GROMACS .gro file of C-alpha atoms in nm:
model
  185
    1MET     CA    1  -0.001  -0.003  -0.001
    2SER     CA    2   0.144   0.323  -0.107
    3ALA     CA    3   0.028   0.629   0.067
    4HIS     CA    4  -0.008   0.915  -0.173
    5PRO     CA    5  -0.068   1.246   0.000
    6LYS     CA    6  -0.360   1.443  -0.140
    7PRO     CA    7  -0.253   1.738  -0.337
    8ARG     CA    8  -0.328   2.063  -0.159
    9THR     CA    9  -0.585   2.288  -0.315
   10PRO     CA   10  -0.456   2.642  -0.349
   11ARG     CA   11  -0.613   2.874  -0.096
   12ARG     CA   12  -0.815   3.143  -0.257
   13SER     CA   13  -0.777   3.502  -0.136
   14LEU     CA   14  -1.082   3.705  -0.045
   15THR     CA   15  -1.231   3.918  -0.314
   16PRO     CA   16  -1.261   4.297  -0.241
   17ALA     CA   17  -1.641   4.259  -0.218
   18THR     CA   18  -1.612   3.976   0.042
   19THR     CA   19  -1.360   4.183   0.246
   20ALA     CA   20  -1.587   4.485   0.233
   21MET     CA   21  -1.883   4.276   0.346
   22ILE     CA   22  -1.685   4.133   0.640
   23VAL     CA   23  -1.571   4.478   0.748
   24PHE     CA   24  -1.931   4.612   0.717
   25VAL     CA   25  -2.066   4.327   0.937
   26VAL     CA   26  -1.797   4.376   1.198
   27LEU     CA   27  -1.858   4.750   1.212
   28ALA     CA   28  -2.236   4.700   1.233
   29MET     CA   29  -2.192   4.450   1.515
   30LEU     CA   30  -1.967   4.693   1.699
   31ARG     CA   31  -2.209   4.974   1.658
   32MET     CA   32  -2.493   4.764   1.809
   33MET     CA   33  -2.285   4.626   2.092
   34VAL     CA   34  -2.071   4.927   2.192
   35PHE     CA   35  -2.285   5.221   2.085
   36ARG     CA   36  -2.614   5.074   2.198
   37PRO     CA   37  -2.869   5.358   2.199
   38GLU     CA   38  -3.071   5.410   2.509
   39SER     CA   39  -3.441   5.341   2.472
   40PRO     CA   40  -3.635   5.663   2.428
   41SER     CA   41  -3.895   5.524   2.672
   42SER     CA   42  -3.625   5.477   2.943
   43PRO     CA   43  -3.681   5.739   3.219
   44ALA     CA   44  -3.305   5.759   3.271
   45ALA     CA   45  -3.262   5.858   2.908
   46ARG     CA   46  -3.472   6.170   2.939
   47LYS     CA   47  -3.466   6.492   3.143
   48THR     CA   48  -3.764   6.717   3.190
   49VAL     CA   49  -3.697   7.089   3.125
   50THR     CA   50  -3.894   7.406   3.050
   51VAL     CA   51  -3.850   7.595   2.727
   52ARG     CA   52  -3.810   7.964   2.777
   53TYR     CA   53  -3.778   8.093   2.419
   54VAL     CA   54  -3.755   7.943   2.068
   55ILE     CA   55  -3.479   8.108   1.870
   56ASP     CA   56  -3.540   7.939   1.537
   57GLY     CA   57  -3.671   7.614   1.392
   58ASP     CA   58  -3.408   7.396   1.558
   59THR     CA   59  -3.272   7.595   1.856
   60PHE     CA   60  -3.423   7.712   2.185
   61ASP     CA   61  -3.331   7.837   2.531
   62LEU     CA   62  -3.428   7.670   2.852
   63THR     CA   63  -3.530   7.845   3.174
   64ASP     CA   64  -3.208   7.728   3.335
   65GLY     CA   65  -3.010   7.933   3.082
   66ARG     CA   66  -2.889   7.646   2.861
   67ARG     CA   67  -2.934   7.658   2.483
   68VAL     CA   68  -3.051   7.341   2.302
   69ARG     CA   69  -2.989   7.244   1.937
   70MET     CA   70  -3.221   6.970   1.818
   71LEU     CA   71  -3.051   6.666   1.677
   72GLY     CA   72  -3.118   6.506   1.337
   73ILE     CA   73  -3.286   6.810   1.183
   74ASP     CA   74  -3.179   7.131   1.000
   75ALA     CA   75  -3.442   7.404   0.996
   76PRO     CA   76  -3.403   7.704   0.770
   77GLU     CA   77  -3.182   7.970   0.926
   78SER     CA   78  -3.325   8.298   1.063
   79GLY     CA   79  -3.038   8.515   0.936
   80PHE     CA   80  -2.834   8.582   1.248
   81HIS     CA   81  -2.485   8.742   1.244
   82GLY     CA   82  -2.518   8.900   0.905
   83LYS     CA   83  -2.631   8.585   0.724
   84PRO     CA   84  -2.936   8.608   0.496
   85THR     CA   85  -3.268   8.464   0.619
   86GLU     CA   86  -3.352   8.139   0.438
   87PRO     CA   87  -3.685   8.074   0.278
   88TYR     CA   88  -3.939   7.920   0.519
   89SER     CA   89  -3.746   8.026   0.829
   90ALA     CA   90  -4.033   8.225   0.984
   91GLU     CA   91  -4.280   7.941   0.929
   92SER     CA   92  -4.047   7.682   1.081
   93THR     CA   93  -3.974   7.898   1.384
   94ALA     CA   94  -4.342   7.973   1.442
   95TRP     CA   95  -4.429   7.598   1.418
   96LEU     CA   96  -4.176   7.514   1.689
   97ARG     CA   97  -4.269   7.810   1.899
   98ASP     CA   98  -4.637   7.703   1.902
   99ARG     CA   99  -4.552   7.356   2.019
  100ILE     CA  100  -4.285   7.400   2.288
  101GLU     CA  101  -4.228   7.764   2.395
  102GLY     CA  102  -4.320   7.810   2.758
  103ARG     CA  103  -4.388   7.438   2.801
  104GLN     CA  104  -4.211   7.143   2.964
  105VAL     CA  105  -4.041   6.900   2.729
  106GLN     CA  106  -3.829   6.598   2.780
  107LEU     CA  107  -3.471   6.595   2.639
  108ARG     CA  108  -3.303   6.269   2.540
  109ILE     CA  109  -2.931   6.340   2.554
  110ASP     CA  110  -2.717   6.065   2.411
  111GLY     CA  111  -2.397   6.134   2.617
  112ASN     CA  112  -2.281   6.478   2.715
  113GLN     CA  113  -2.305   6.620   2.365
  114LYS     CA  114  -2.249   6.989   2.290
  115ASP     CA  115  -2.171   7.151   1.961
  116ARG     CA  116  -1.904   7.411   1.879
  117TYR     CA  117  -2.136   7.687   2.001
  118ASP     CA  118  -2.174   7.515   2.338
  119ARG     CA  119  -2.537   7.422   2.270
  120LEU     CA  120  -2.672   7.103   2.427
  121LEU     CA  121  -2.756   6.851   2.152
  122ALA     CA  122  -3.084   6.663   2.219
  123TRP     CA  123  -3.389   6.478   2.096
  124VAL     CA  124  -3.695   6.661   2.213
  125PHE     CA  125  -4.023   6.497   2.331
  126ASP     CA  126  -4.344   6.687   2.412
  127ASP     CA  127  -4.584   6.604   2.694
  128LYS     CA  128  -4.758   6.342   2.480
  129GLN     CA  129  -4.422   6.163   2.424
  130ILE     CA  130  -4.414   6.269   2.060
  131LEU     CA  131  -4.066   6.323   1.918
  132ILE     CA  132  -4.067   6.683   1.809
  133ASN     CA  133  -3.765   6.640   1.586
  134GLN     CA  134  -3.951   6.371   1.389
  135GLN     CA  135  -4.271   6.581   1.375
  136MET     CA  136  -4.078   6.871   1.224
  137LEU     CA  137  -3.958   6.634   0.948
  138ALA     CA  138  -4.303   6.486   0.899
  139GLU     CA  139  -4.459   6.834   0.850
  140GLY     CA  140  -4.186   6.968   0.635
  141GLN     CA  141  -4.057   7.219   0.887
  142ALA     CA  142  -3.695   7.092   0.866
  143LYS     CA  143  -3.468   6.874   0.663
  144LEU     CA  144  -3.305   6.555   0.794
  145LEU     CA  145  -2.948   6.604   0.916
  146ALA     CA  146  -2.784   6.266   0.921
  147ASP     CA  147  -2.425   6.391   0.875
  148PHE     CA  148  -2.324   6.292   1.225
  149GLY     CA  149  -2.517   5.967   1.237
  150LEU     CA  150  -2.861   5.888   1.373
  151PRO     CA  151  -2.952   5.650   1.659
  152LEU     CA  152  -3.051   5.305   1.534
  153ASP     CA  153  -3.382   5.324   1.722
  154LEU     CA  154  -3.485   5.652   1.559
  155GLU     CA  155  -3.328   5.648   1.208
  156PRO     CA  156  -3.603   5.458   1.016
  157ALA     CA  157  -3.883   5.680   1.146
  158LEU     CA  158  -3.684   5.999   1.082
  159ARG     CA  159  -3.602   5.901   0.723
  160THR     CA  160  -3.964   5.794   0.660
  161ALA     CA  161  -4.100   6.121   0.801
  162GLU     CA  162  -3.880   6.339   0.572
  163SER     CA  163  -3.954   6.123   0.267
  164GLU     CA  164  -4.329   6.143   0.319
  165ALA     CA  165  -4.313   6.527   0.366
  166ARG     CA  166  -4.111   6.553   0.039
  167ILE     CA  167  -4.354   6.337  -0.154
  168GLN     CA  168  -4.656   6.534  -0.024
  169LYS     CA  169  -4.471   6.868  -0.074
  170LEU     CA  170  -4.534   6.972   0.281
  171GLY     CA  171  -4.391   7.281   0.442
  172LEU     CA  172  -4.053   7.383   0.300
  173TRP     CA  173  -4.079   7.106   0.033
  174GLY     CA  174  -4.377   7.290  -0.119
  175THR     CA  175  -4.179   7.614  -0.170
  176SER     CA  176  -3.964   7.686  -0.469
  177ARG     CA  177  -3.602   7.603  -0.395
  178ARG     CA  178  -3.476   7.872  -0.633
  179SER     CA  179  -3.447   8.233  -0.535
  180PRO     CA  180  -3.700   8.455  -0.708
  181LYS     CA  181  -3.591   8.591  -1.045
  182LYS     CA  182  -3.545   8.965  -1.075
  183ALA     CA  183  -3.785   9.143  -1.309
  184LYS     CA  184  -3.633   9.241  -1.638
  185ARG     CA  185  -3.626   9.611  -1.719
   0.00000   0.00000   0.00000
């Protein structure tokens, strides 16, 4: 009996697509395990505060002196510091003012987040537990701001809210995106 060793099959290297998929899966698992979002229903995840004054469609002051910038949205700017006022700014500011100014809200603060202007970054819930950030998107009062990531538990609803407002041409999506043309002389 002669023992012939089996020839070894050459080991194939991973394709770039397979490597990318493995990296994606590992990163997704890390995000879910390490950066696990707090449940918005968790009492520890929210702090009750009172809104003193709404500055614009995504920023307001609290009675304790802190300034809050709402996460996940970008409302039209009101034209501070020499910048021009953006279309639909007054409507967006009025919408937010009607809902939260002078009222208690709950802030969900994911970590100790502040922006470069020292504003507290938060998700804002009204007294009926409605996420105001999402409502602003659903009614076309703001655009989705996902540049810095969105919590896994909120992302689908936020994206859906903005998509539906765009399709229905609600709020700022119903206005012309171009600046008005000057009349010819």
